[in-house]
Amino acid sequence: MNVYDSARMADVLSPEGYVETKVADDADLVILNTCHIREKAAEKVYSELGRLRDSKDGGKMIAVAGCVAQAEGDEILRRAPYVDLVVGPQSYHRLPALIADSALDKKSAKSSRVVDTEFPAESKFDFLPKANVNGPSAFLTIQEGCDKFCAFCVVPYTRGAEYSRPMHAVLDEAKQLVEDGVVDITLLGQNVNSYHGDESGLSGLIWKLSEIGGLERIRYTTSHPRDMDDQLIAAHRDIPELMPYLHLPVQSGSDAILARMNRQHVAEDYLDIIEKLKMARPDLALSSDFIVGHPGETEEDFAATLALIETVGYAQAYSFKYSKRPGTPASDMDDQVPEDIKSERLARLQGLLNQQQITFNNNFVGERIPVLFDRRGKLPDQLAGRSPYMQAVHVTCMDPIQADAMFGKVVTVEITGAHANSLSASVIKENGFAVVGAMEAASA
Ligand code: SAH
Ligand code: SF4
């Protein structure tokens, strides 16, 4: 979502004459778009700011955007007095005006520090210009915020109440993206499957999107098990454009911990959903998020999480040590788990997940699968793409012309090697593309 937001900030600023640079030292304006989900992510902002301060000359403006800006605006101004502008995730459509205010104040020698962390009545989406397209794959935010208040999570406080963009606005943006060359859209939301832009929900939206000619691949993330309704499960069976990959976080396999987390379901409910999904789409690849060491987690609770992982069998997953977030109920619970136990459990959990991921990838060696090539490799004849199951796939082509012909297209390739985080492939000669050999995969 922050990648999407950052791109939209660039879109907002482009009519003002701003262009992106990859080198912070060259920039007149640096915006740090920040994440507050775990302490590590939030602390990184201050070290990044320290680095920017050292290279800040008189004219450079520094802005902090995103959820750290939202949650710690005053703290940022205190700890980093050289920051000019703080803007929350719901106000970045106002960036041009905020930058102008800050510059004006600077000229008149007033305090030039501007803060906007409102949850404005208007939706920023109504004020954003057309999205610039950058390659065949695009993100599209359809829903933001969350009303579920899991005990550990800061999202309801930083992103605010749940909000769905109207269906017609989402469809218009999607059609525009496709017209501009996009063939693959990932729908985004903190709680994307609770989307209610109209009464047909997320499944209704996916049906409508699947009717857009030229849109070949649809995905959505991140979902909550409680919003995984039967229509959405059926969409996985009935809509070929909906890719057979689902990120459905469960966080823990222990009912006691799920209750303390306020997830409002038990492990069995999650397993039932997985079973229904697998019936609808037998080749569905699954992914999840796990938190280890949530307050109150015993060795027995942790063992239940490992057991759930064994039962489901994941294609890949994300896992984190529980991190105390200020203002959340879990941060005040008195049975916090010691850091060394969290680290030890995380290592065990990741050992199991990595093993499952390698097993999943190994199954593809010798198979032919359609890959959307959406990124260039380090050399002109190298391409990288995504399998339907979200694996990174790398090929080396015969020459750069062939690579150009394949870029942005879905091409069926033969998988020649499996690695921890990716697959290598060679292009099938009958497709008119000859290749010299598979490129060794870089880890994702
Ligand atoms: N809405 C999604 C999750 C969004 S937050 C859901 O309900 O599953 C993304 C992930 O960050 C979460 O799934 C969780 O695994 C992790 N996370 C959130 N808060 C955390 C915390 N305090 N400590 C560690 N991980 C956390
Ligand atoms: Fe956070 Fe997801 Fe829970 Fe909402 S549903 S509070 S975003 S973990």
PDB file of C-alpha atoms in Angstrom, residues 35-157:
ATOM      1  CA  CYS A  35       5.256   2.472   8.174  1.00  0.00           C
ATOM      2  CA  HIS A  36       4.277   2.171  11.829  1.00  0.00           C
ATOM      3  CA  ILE A  37       3.245  -1.465  11.961  1.00  0.00           C
ATOM      4  CA  ARG A  38       6.259  -2.640  13.979  1.00  0.00           C
ATOM      5  CA  GLU A  39       8.729  -0.721  16.116  1.00  0.00           C
ATOM      6  CA  LYS A  40      11.640  -1.548  13.815  1.00  0.00           C
ATOM      7  CA  ALA A  41       9.914   0.056  10.816  1.00  0.00           C
ATOM      8  CA  ALA A  42       9.055   3.171  12.813  1.00  0.00           C
ATOM      9  CA  GLU A  43      12.560   3.578  14.274  1.00  0.00           C
ATOM     10  CA  LYS A  44      14.088   3.294  10.803  1.00  0.00           C
ATOM     11  CA  VAL A  45      12.474   6.646  10.007  1.00  0.00           C
ATOM     12  CA  TYR A  46      14.670   8.457  12.527  1.00  0.00           C
ATOM     13  CA  SER A  47      17.900   6.878  11.290  1.00  0.00           C
ATOM     14  CA  GLU A  48      16.892   7.706   7.701  1.00  0.00           C
ATOM     15  CA  LEU A  49      16.135  11.286   8.769  1.00  0.00           C
ATOM     16  CA  GLY A  50      19.562  11.550  10.433  1.00  0.00           C
ATOM     17  CA  ARG A  51      21.183  10.571   7.151  1.00  0.00           C
ATOM     18  CA  LEU A  52      19.119  13.151   5.265  1.00  0.00           C
ATOM     19  CA  ARG A  53      20.002  15.883   7.770  1.00  0.00           C
ATOM     20  CA  ASP A  54      23.686  15.362   7.045  1.00  0.00           C
ATOM     21  CA  SER A  55      23.108  16.046   3.350  1.00  0.00           C
ATOM     22  CA  LYS A  56      20.493  18.786   3.783  1.00  0.00           C
ATOM     23  CA  ASP A  57      21.496  22.069   2.284  1.00  0.00           C
ATOM     24  CA  GLY A  58      19.593  25.332   2.590  1.00  0.00           C
ATOM     25  CA  GLY A  59      17.067  24.694  -0.149  1.00  0.00           C
ATOM     26  CA  LYS A  60      16.163  21.058   0.380  1.00  0.00           C
ATOM     27  CA  MET A  61      12.773  20.345   1.869  1.00  0.00           C
ATOM     28  CA  ILE A  62      12.193  17.192   3.951  1.00  0.00           C
ATOM     29  CA  ALA A  63       8.714  15.748   4.428  1.00  0.00           C
ATOM     30  CA  VAL A  64       7.566  12.739   6.439  1.00  0.00           C
ATOM     31  CA  ALA A  65       4.406  11.010   5.190  1.00  0.00           C
ATOM     32  CA  GLY A  66       2.546   7.808   6.066  1.00  0.00           C
ATOM     33  CA  CYS A  67       1.621   6.158   9.325  1.00  0.00           C
ATOM     34  CA  VAL A  68       4.603   7.255  11.441  1.00  0.00           C
ATOM     35  CA  ALA A  69       3.726  10.818  10.459  1.00  0.00           C
ATOM     36  CA  GLN A  70       0.152  10.128  11.522  1.00  0.00           C
ATOM     37  CA  ALA A  71       1.027   8.532  14.858  1.00  0.00           C
ATOM     38  CA  GLU A  72       4.103  10.520  15.870  1.00  0.00           C
ATOM     39  CA  GLY A  73       3.829  13.917  14.149  1.00  0.00           C
ATOM     40  CA  ASP A  74       4.898  15.899  17.228  1.00  0.00           C
ATOM     41  CA  GLU A  75       7.593  13.426  18.136  1.00  0.00           C
ATOM     42  CA  ILE A  76       9.070  13.780  14.641  1.00  0.00           C
ATOM     43  CA  LEU A  77       9.152  17.571  14.945  1.00  0.00           C
ATOM     44  CA  ARG A  78      10.845  17.255  18.344  1.00  0.00           C
ATOM     45  CA  ARG A  79      13.409  14.636  17.386  1.00  0.00           C
ATOM     46  CA  ALA A  80      14.112  15.982  13.888  1.00  0.00           C
ATOM     47  CA  PRO A  81      13.853  19.797  13.954  1.00  0.00           C
ATOM     48  CA  TYR A  82      15.011  19.994  10.328  1.00  0.00           C
ATOM     49  CA  VAL A  83      11.832  18.276   9.051  1.00  0.00           C
ATOM     50  CA  ASP A  84       9.708  20.815   7.148  1.00  0.00           C
ATOM     51  CA  LEU A  85       6.473  18.944   6.620  1.00  0.00           C
ATOM     52  CA  VAL A  86       4.507  16.100   8.237  1.00  0.00           C
ATOM     53  CA  VAL A  87       1.583  14.636   6.299  1.00  0.00           C
ATOM     54  CA  GLY A  88      -0.637  11.702   7.252  1.00  0.00           C
ATOM     55  CA  PRO A  89      -1.786   8.932   4.898  1.00  0.00           C
ATOM     56  CA  GLN A  90      -5.239  10.462   4.381  1.00  0.00           C
ATOM     57  CA  SER A  91      -4.031  13.965   3.438  1.00  0.00           C
ATOM     58  CA  TYR A  92      -1.344  13.528   0.824  1.00  0.00           C
ATOM     59  CA  HIS A  93      -3.582  14.833  -1.951  1.00  0.00           C
ATOM     60  CA  ARG A  94      -2.952  18.221  -0.281  1.00  0.00           C
ATOM     61  CA  LEU A  95       0.831  17.980  -0.761  1.00  0.00           C
ATOM     62  CA  PRO A  96       1.118  20.825  -3.313  1.00  0.00           C
ATOM     63  CA  ALA A  97      -0.684  23.261  -0.974  1.00  0.00           C
ATOM     64  CA  LEU A  98       1.233  22.044   2.082  1.00  0.00           C
ATOM     65  CA  ILE A  99       4.566  22.456   0.304  1.00  0.00           C
ATOM     66  CA  ALA A 100       3.565  25.943  -0.817  1.00  0.00           C
ATOM     67  CA  ASP A 101       2.592  26.849   2.779  1.00  0.00           C
ATOM     68  CA  SER A 102       5.886  25.623   4.114  1.00  0.00           C
ATOM     69  CA  ALA A 103       7.879  27.509   1.449  1.00  0.00           C
ATOM     70  CA  LEU A 104       5.872  30.692   2.069  1.00  0.00           C
ATOM     71  CA  ASP A 105       6.452  30.489   5.821  1.00  0.00           C
ATOM     72  CA  LYS A 106      10.141  29.983   5.204  1.00  0.00           C
ATOM     73  CA  LYS A 107      10.309  33.136   3.093  1.00  0.00           C
ATOM     74  CA  SER A 108       8.542  35.214   5.715  1.00  0.00           C
ATOM     75  CA  ALA A 109      10.859  33.727   8.373  1.00  0.00           C
ATOM     76  CA  LYS A 110       7.839  32.325  10.237  1.00  0.00           C
ATOM     77  CA  SER A 111       8.087  28.843  11.660  1.00  0.00           C
ATOM     78  CA  SER A 112       8.026  26.939   8.394  1.00  0.00           C
ATOM     79  CA  ARG A 113       6.932  23.599   9.810  1.00  0.00           C
ATOM     80  CA  VAL A 114       3.620  22.379   8.482  1.00  0.00           C
ATOM     81  CA  VAL A 115       1.659  19.427   9.878  1.00  0.00           C
ATOM     82  CA  ASP A 116      -1.442  17.801   8.380  1.00  0.00           C
ATOM     83  CA  THR A 117      -2.548  14.624  10.137  1.00  0.00           C
ATOM     84  CA  GLU A 118      -6.275  15.191   9.811  1.00  0.00           C
ATOM     85  CA  PHE A 119      -8.731  12.529   8.718  1.00  0.00           C
ATOM     86  CA  PRO A 120     -10.361  14.913   6.230  1.00  0.00           C
ATOM     87  CA  ALA A 121     -14.054  14.643   5.427  1.00  0.00           C
ATOM     88  CA  GLU A 122     -13.243  14.412   1.732  1.00  0.00           C
ATOM     89  CA  SER A 123     -11.674  11.269   0.292  1.00  0.00           C
ATOM     90  CA  LYS A 124      -8.184  11.835  -1.088  1.00  0.00           C
ATOM     91  CA  PHE A 125      -9.069   9.520  -3.973  1.00  0.00           C
ATOM     92  CA  ASP A 126     -11.453  12.145  -5.357  1.00  0.00           C
ATOM     93  CA  PHE A 127      -8.553  14.569  -5.670  1.00  0.00           C
ATOM     94  CA  LEU A 128      -5.814  12.373  -7.079  1.00  0.00           C
ATOM     95  CA  PRO A 129      -4.882  12.782 -10.748  1.00  0.00           C
ATOM     96  CA  LYS A 130      -4.733   9.906 -13.225  1.00  0.00           C
ATOM     97  CA  ALA A 131      -2.208   7.254 -12.125  1.00  0.00           C
ATOM     98  CA  ASN A 132       0.998   7.064 -14.137  1.00  0.00           C
ATOM     99  CA  VAL A 133       1.632   3.563 -15.383  1.00  0.00           C
ATOM    100  CA  ASN A 134       4.993   1.951 -14.876  1.00  0.00           C
ATOM    101  CA  GLY A 135       5.048  -1.524 -16.473  1.00  0.00           C
ATOM    102  CA  PRO A 136       2.390  -4.209 -16.988  1.00  0.00           C
ATOM    103  CA  SER A 137       1.566  -4.726 -13.301  1.00  0.00           C
ATOM    104  CA  ALA A 138      -0.164  -2.197 -11.084  1.00  0.00           C
ATOM    105  CA  PHE A 139      -1.538  -1.824  -7.589  1.00  0.00           C
ATOM    106  CA  LEU A 140      -4.956  -0.321  -7.033  1.00  0.00           C
ATOM    107  CA  THR A 141      -6.139   0.665  -3.554  1.00  0.00           C
ATOM    108  CA  ILE A 142      -9.860  -0.068  -3.147  1.00  0.00           C
ATOM    109  CA  GLN A 143     -10.247  -0.009   0.624  1.00  0.00           C
ATOM    110  CA  GLU A 144      -8.437   1.599   3.521  1.00  0.00           C
ATOM    111  CA  GLY A 145      -8.506   1.593   7.293  1.00  0.00           C
ATOM    112  CA  CYS A 146      -9.881  -0.980   9.669  1.00  0.00           C
ATOM    113  CA  ASP A 147     -12.572  -1.340  12.336  1.00  0.00           C
ATOM    114  CA  LYS A 148     -11.489  -4.723  13.663  1.00  0.00           C
ATOM    115  CA  PHE A 149      -9.083  -3.568  16.380  1.00  0.00           C
ATOM    116  CA  CYS A 150      -6.935  -6.638  16.778  1.00  0.00           C
ATOM    117  CA  ALA A 151      -5.218  -6.213  20.140  1.00  0.00           C
ATOM    118  CA  PHE A 152      -1.690  -5.967  18.699  1.00  0.00           C
ATOM    119  CA  CYS A 153      -2.366  -3.727  15.704  1.00  0.00           C
ATOM    120  CA  VAL A 154      -1.930  -0.026  15.146  1.00  0.00           C
ATOM    121  CA  VAL A 155      -3.694   0.187  11.768  1.00  0.00           C
ATOM    122  CA  PRO A 156      -7.140   1.300  13.056  1.00  0.00           C
ATOM    123  CA  TYR A 157      -5.426   4.242  14.764  1.00  0.00           C
TER     124      TYR A 157
END
